[in-house]
Every structure is written in C-alpha cells, then in structure tokens.
mmCIF file of C-alpha atoms in Angstrom:
data_model
loop_
_atom_site.group_PDB
_atom_site.id
_atom_site.type_symbol
_atom_site.label_atom_id
_atom_site.label_comp_id
_atom_site.label_asym_id
_atom_site.label_seq_id
_atom_site.Cartn_x
_atom_site.Cartn_y
_atom_site.Cartn_z
ATOM 1 C CA MET N 13 -21.969 -7.841 12.808
ATOM 2 C CA PRO N 14 -19.911 -10.966 13.669
ATOM 3 C CA GLY N 15 -21.964 -14.127 13.706
ATOM 4 C CA SER N 16 -24.882 -12.578 11.788
ATOM 5 C CA PRO N 17 -26.393 -14.771 9.054
ATOM 6 C CA LEU N 18 -24.939 -12.588 6.280
ATOM 7 C CA ASN N 19 -21.482 -12.587 7.894
ATOM 8 C CA VAL N 20 -21.637 -16.362 8.125
ATOM 9 C CA ARG N 21 -22.673 -16.599 4.450
ATOM 10 C CA LEU N 22 -19.821 -14.325 3.395
ATOM 11 C CA GLU N 23 -17.299 -16.269 5.458
ATOM 12 C CA ARG N 24 -18.475 -19.551 3.903
ATOM 13 C CA LEU N 25 -18.089 -18.145 0.395
ATOM 14 C CA VAL N 26 -14.629 -16.781 1.208
ATOM 15 C CA ARG N 27 -13.459 -20.086 2.704
ATOM 16 C CA ALA N 28 -14.859 -22.066 -0.244
ATOM 17 C CA SER N 29 -13.084 -19.868 -2.798
ATOM 18 C CA PRO N 30 -10.056 -21.592 -4.322
ATOM 19 C CA TRP N 31 -8.491 -18.251 -5.294
ATOM 20 C CA LEU N 32 -9.424 -15.956 -2.404
ATOM 21 C CA MET N 33 -8.044 -17.971 0.506
ATOM 22 C CA PRO N 34 -4.494 -18.063 -0.985
ATOM 23 C CA VAL N 35 -4.781 -14.313 -1.604
ATOM 24 C CA LEU N 36 -5.737 -13.726 2.032
ATOM 25 C CA ARG N 37 -2.813 -15.877 3.216
ATOM 26 C CA ALA N 38 -0.412 -13.910 1.009
ATOM 27 C CA ALA N 39 -1.761 -10.622 2.363
ATOM 28 C CA ARG N 40 -1.506 -11.850 5.941
ATOM 29 C CA ALA N 41 2.145 -12.810 5.330
ATOM 30 C CA LEU N 42 2.955 -9.112 4.799
ATOM 31 C CA ASP N 43 2.409 -8.695 8.547
ATOM 32 C CA LEU N 44 0.533 -5.407 8.215
ATOM 33 C CA ALA N 45 -1.137 -4.152 11.374
ATOM 34 C CA ASP N 46 -4.543 -3.343 9.869
ATOM 35 C CA TRP N 47 -5.525 -4.564 6.397
ATOM 36 C CA CYS N 48 -8.194 -6.231 4.284
ATOM 37 C CA ILE N 49 -9.031 -7.470 0.817
ATOM 38 C CA GLY N 50 -12.204 -5.844 -0.384
ATOM 39 C CA ALA N 51 -14.372 -4.024 -2.862
ATOM 40 C CA GLY N 52 -14.759 -5.745 -6.232
ATOM 41 C CA ALA N 53 -13.151 -9.005 -5.133
ATOM 42 C CA LEU N 54 -15.895 -9.623 -2.592
ATOM 43 C CA ARG N 55 -18.682 -8.218 -4.758
ATOM 44 C CA ASN N 56 -17.671 -10.539 -7.602
ATOM 45 C CA LEU N 57 -17.342 -13.525 -5.278
ATOM 46 C CA VAL N 58 -20.827 -13.054 -3.831
ATOM 47 C CA TRP N 59 -22.634 -12.035 -7.016
ATOM 48 C CA ASP N 60 -21.014 -14.839 -9.018
ATOM 49 C CA ALA N 61 -22.191 -17.326 -6.360
ATOM 50 C CA LEU N 62 -25.702 -15.856 -6.288
ATOM 51 C CA HIS N 63 -25.884 -16.098 -10.085
ATOM 52 C CA GLY N 64 -24.529 -19.658 -10.147
ATOM 53 C CA HIS N 65 -21.415 -18.700 -12.108
ATOM 54 C CA THR N 66 -18.800 -21.432 -11.768
ATOM 55 C CA ILE N 67 -15.990 -19.402 -13.338
ATOM 56 C CA PRO N 68 -15.035 -16.306 -11.311
ATOM 57 C CA SER N 69 -15.653 -12.960 -12.981
ATOM 58 C CA CYS N 70 -12.514 -11.218 -14.123
ATOM 59 C CA LEU N 71 -11.092 -8.641 -11.740
ATOM 60 C CA PRO N 72 -9.181 -5.713 -13.242
ATOM 61 C CA ASP N 73 -7.445 -5.394 -9.870
ATOM 62 C CA LEU N 74 -7.522 -6.975 -6.462
ATOM 63 C CA ASP N 75 -7.627 -4.357 -3.728
ATOM 64 C CA LEU N 76 -5.470 -4.985 -0.705
ATOM 65 C CA VAL N 77 -5.818 -1.966 1.541
ATOM 66 C CA TYR N 78 -4.167 -1.216 4.817
ATOM 67 C CA PHE N 79 -3.939 1.627 7.285
ATOM 68 C CA ASP N 80 -0.597 2.974 8.488
ATOM 69 C CA ALA N 81 -0.483 6.676 9.363
ATOM 70 C CA ALA N 82 3.240 6.397 10.228
ATOM 71 C CA ASP N 83 4.355 5.717 6.631
ATOM 72 C CA LEU N 84 2.438 7.492 3.872
ATOM 73 C CA SER N 85 4.996 6.873 1.132
ATOM 74 C CA THR N 86 3.891 5.527 -2.218
ATOM 75 C CA ALA N 87 7.165 3.602 -2.250
ATOM 76 C CA ARG N 88 5.859 1.362 0.520
ATOM 77 C CA ASP N 89 2.683 0.579 -1.426
ATOM 78 C CA ALA N 90 4.831 -0.226 -4.473
ATOM 79 C CA ALA N 91 7.170 -2.472 -2.467
ATOM 80 C CA LEU N 92 4.274 -4.390 -0.922
ATOM 81 C CA GLN N 93 2.627 -4.763 -4.313
ATOM 82 C CA ALA N 94 5.893 -5.984 -5.878
ATOM 83 C CA SER N 95 6.316 -8.543 -3.097
ATOM 84 C CA LEU N 96 2.815 -9.880 -3.665
ATOM 85 C CA ALA N 97 3.259 -9.904 -7.439
ATOM 86 C CA ALA N 98 6.472 -11.897 -7.074
ATOM 87 C CA SER N 99 4.769 -14.589 -5.011
ATOM 88 C CA HIS N 100 1.411 -14.527 -6.853
ATOM 89 C CA PRO N 101 2.029 -13.116 -10.362
ATOM 90 C CA ASP N 102 -1.397 -14.257 -11.600
ATOM 91 C CA ILE N 103 -3.187 -11.794 -9.299
ATOM 92 C CA PRO N 104 -3.682 -8.142 -10.427
ATOM 93 C CA TRP N 105 -2.686 -6.664 -7.047
ATOM 94 C CA GLU N 106 -3.408 -3.061 -6.120
ATOM 95 C CA VAL N 107 -2.043 -2.113 -2.708
ATOM 96 C CA THR N 108 -3.093 1.170 -1.113
ATOM 97 C CA ASN N 109 -2.442 2.698 2.284
ATOM 98 C CA GLN N 110 -5.791 4.251 3.152
ATOM 99 C CA ALA N 111 -4.083 6.682 5.530
ATOM 100 C CA ALA N 112 -2.549 8.373 2.460
ATOM 101 C CA VAL N 113 -5.632 8.611 0.220
ATOM 102 C CA HIS N 114 -6.111 12.308 0.951
ATOM 103 C CA LEU N 115 -2.676 13.011 -0.570
ATOM 104 C CA TRP N 116 -3.659 11.874 -4.085
ATOM 105 C CA PHE N 117 -7.467 11.905 -4.126
ATOM 106 C CA ALA N 118 -7.812 15.449 -5.538
ATOM 107 C CA ASP N 119 -5.450 14.707 -8.440
ATOM 108 C CA HIS N 120 -7.438 11.593 -9.306
ATOM 109 C CA PHE N 121 -11.030 12.685 -8.596
ATOM 110 C CA GLY N 122 -10.869 16.484 -8.734
ATOM 111 C CA TYR N 123 -11.705 17.434 -5.159
ATOM 112 C CA GLN N 124 -10.027 17.385 -1.766
ATOM 113 C CA VAL N 125 -10.984 14.994 1.026
ATOM 114 C CA PRO N 126 -9.881 14.995 4.655
ATOM 115 C CA PRO N 127 -7.494 12.317 5.914
ATOM 116 C CA LEU N 128 -9.091 9.048 6.927
ATOM 117 C CA LEU N 129 -8.665 8.040 10.552
ATOM 118 C CA SER N 130 -8.971 4.240 10.331
ATOM 119 C CA LEU N 131 -9.343 1.302 7.991
ATOM 120 C CA GLU N 132 -13.026 1.054 8.915
ATOM 121 C CA GLU N 133 -13.577 4.706 7.980
ATOM 122 C CA ALA N 134 -11.823 4.058 4.671
ATOM 123 C CA VAL N 135 -13.987 1.049 3.815
ATOM 124 C CA ALA N 136 -17.064 3.074 4.810
ATOM 125 C CA SER N 137 -16.160 5.653 2.129
ATOM 126 C CA TRP N 138 -15.909 3.270 -0.840
ATOM 127 C CA PRO N 139 -18.097 4.009 -3.898
ATOM 128 C CA GLU N 140 -21.109 1.736 -3.386
ATOM 129 C CA TYR N 141 -22.476 0.177 -0.223
ATOM 130 C CA ALA N 142 -22.284 -3.276 -1.819
ATOM 131 C CA THR N 143 -18.528 -2.861 -2.311
ATOM 132 C CA ALA N 144 -17.831 -1.136 1.009
ATOM 133 C CA VAL N 145 -16.825 -4.489 2.448
ATOM 134 C CA GLY N 146 -13.475 -6.000 3.381
ATOM 135 C CA VAL N 147 -12.201 -9.282 4.763
ATOM 136 C CA ALA N 148 -8.928 -10.058 6.550
ATOM 137 C CA LEU N 149 -7.471 -13.373 7.643
ATOM 138 C CA ASN N 150 -6.396 -13.266 11.283
ATOM 139 C CA ALA N 151 -3.378 -15.094 12.694
ATOM 140 C CA ASP N 152 -5.662 -17.834 14.070
ATOM 141 C CA ASP N 153 -7.259 -18.313 10.604
ATOM 142 C CA SER N 154 -10.510 -16.658 11.679
ATOM 143 C CA LEU N 155 -11.917 -14.063 9.295
ATOM 144 C CA ARG N 156 -12.492 -10.424 10.149
ATOM 145 C CA VAL N 157 -15.333 -8.892 8.154
ATOM 146 C CA ILE N 158 -15.391 -5.107 7.822
ATOM 147 C CA ALA N 159 -18.807 -3.955 6.631
ATOM 148 C CA PRO N 160 -19.610 -0.504 8.033
ATOM 149 C CA HIS N 161 -22.856 -0.293 6.043
ATOM 150 C CA GLY N 162 -23.752 -3.938 6.574
ATOM 151 C CA LEU N 163 -23.946 -6.706 4.006
ATOM 152 C CA GLY N 164 -27.545 -6.174 2.890
ATOM 153 C CA ASP N 165 -26.808 -4.475 -0.441
ATOM 154 C CA LEU N 166 -24.076 -7.004 -1.217
ATOM 155 C CA PHE N 167 -26.331 -10.036 -0.727
ATOM 156 C CA GLU N 168 -29.445 -8.357 -2.139
ATOM 157 C CA MET N 169 -27.366 -7.411 -5.213
ATOM 158 C CA VAL N 170 -28.146 -3.710 -4.975
ATOM 159 C CA VAL N 171 -25.817 -1.092 -6.443
ATOM 160 C CA ARG N 172 -26.347 2.135 -4.528
ATOM 161 C CA ARG N 173 -24.086 5.198 -4.437
ATOM 162 C CA ASN N 174 -22.272 5.813 -1.194
ATOM 163 C CA PRO N 175 -22.359 9.617 -0.874
ATOM 164 C CA ALA N 176 -19.483 9.678 1.639
ATOM 165 C CA ARG N 177 -16.909 10.418 -1.081
ATOM 166 C CA VAL N 178 -18.482 9.582 -4.414
ATOM 167 C CA SER N 179 -20.074 12.306 -6.480
ATOM 168 C CA VAL N 180 -23.092 11.647 -8.677
ATOM 169 C CA GLU N 181 -20.870 12.162 -11.729
ATOM 170 C CA THR N 182 -18.329 9.592 -10.535
ATOM 171 C CA TYR N 183 -21.127 7.161 -9.713
ATOM 172 C CA ARG N 184 -22.571 7.526 -13.221
ATOM 173 C CA GLN N 185 -19.127 6.894 -14.705
ATOM 174 C CA ARG N 186 -18.736 3.776 -12.560
ATOM 175 C CA LEU N 187 -22.145 2.460 -13.631
ATOM 176 C CA ALA N 188 -21.219 2.912 -17.296
ATOM 177 C CA GLN N 189 -17.799 1.347 -16.816
ATOM 178 C CA LYS N 190 -18.781 -1.591 -14.600
ATOM 179 C CA ARG N 191 -21.940 -2.630 -16.531
ATOM 180 C CA TYR N 192 -23.223 -4.474 -13.468
ATOM 181 C CA ALA N 193 -26.550 -5.608 -14.919
ATOM 182 C CA GLU N 194 -24.844 -7.100 -17.999
ATOM 183 C CA ARG N 195 -22.510 -9.156 -15.835
ATOM 184 C CA TRP N 196 -25.080 -10.028 -13.167
ATOM 185 C CA PRO N 197 -28.640 -9.703 -14.577
ATOM 186 C CA ARG N 198 -30.363 -9.940 -11.179
ATOM 187 C CA VAL N 199 -28.588 -6.822 -9.888
ATOM 188 C CA THR N 200 -30.717 -3.785 -9.069
ATOM 189 C CA VAL N 201 -29.095 -0.424 -9.794
ATOM 190 C CA VAL N 202 -30.400 2.459 -7.706
ATOM 191 C CA GLY N 203 -30.165 5.842 -9.444
ATOM 192 C CA GLU N 204 -28.163 8.731 -8.195
#
C-alpha cells in the first residue's frame, strides 16, 4: 500500500542503494509500458540491510520483468537483455516478459500454467511471499512498489512458500539451493 510504513522503508533502502538506482534508471530507459525489478534483488537488499551487511549479497541474476501480451517472442527478451548488458555489463540481467511465462513454464517446471493477465498477477505468483515484490522507477523519479502479498514477510525475514505456482517439491529445492539461513541467520523458514 503506497505510503505505508513498510513501503516507505523499502523506498528508502532502494534510493540509498548505490547499485539499485542505476539499475532502475537503465530499466526505465527501455521505455517498457509495465515493468519492475524484483524478487531476489529486493530480498537481498532488505535482508542485507536488516543484518547490517555493508557489502551486497551476490545475485546470480537480476530480474527485470515486464508485461507485454502483444509480443511474446523470446527474441525481444534477448534483445532487451543484450541492450542492458551492453550498458551495464557488471549486472547479471535476466529479462522476462511475464505475459509469455505460460509458453515455457511446463518445459522448465514440469506442469502447465494458464497465461498471466498482468504484471501484478505475475509478481503475485513468484515462489515466496518475501520475494513476490517488485519496484519500478516512474518517469517523475517516484517509485512504484508492487507487493500483492504485502511487505510483511520481506521485512520480518520470513521465507514462506507461495502456493500460487510453486509446488512443495520446487519449494524444497529452492530452500536447499538458496540456503537462506546461512546467508541471513535471522531468517525464519516456514515449512511446506
């Protein structure tokens, strides 16, 4: 909810980040109609701050997602990603049109999903509630926070499976892979 205490806290952390603000400006320069940076980038930013880490945690990728039902081609994602990589080669960009997720989801995760209808619906389906958060930089430099499940789990450092699209098996794999509690000892992991 805009103006809520947690939104304000997130916006302050985003604006204070020496690496995230340039990333948001680069994403905004693509002139996409509906986009955000989200998931692990925001989780790491917040949890690093809450743990007092002065060096940002490593990100295997930085998710820039957008929604464009008129062009579902993977070539467009690749072109956008190449453009960002050319201007910011130090960032591990991953660009994905959320309107096209249903076209590849079964090959990657083993089961079909219906097409998403909006960017907000896409963010709402991400694996954990704490990572189902996105931020975009508007033309007037204000921030748009997309947090369909709120920011409680993010700021309370709770890892909880979002059942919208994530199976228990996938959640278990993510927990093993991400090792949240090793990286951020004050994190609480909620079982499946």
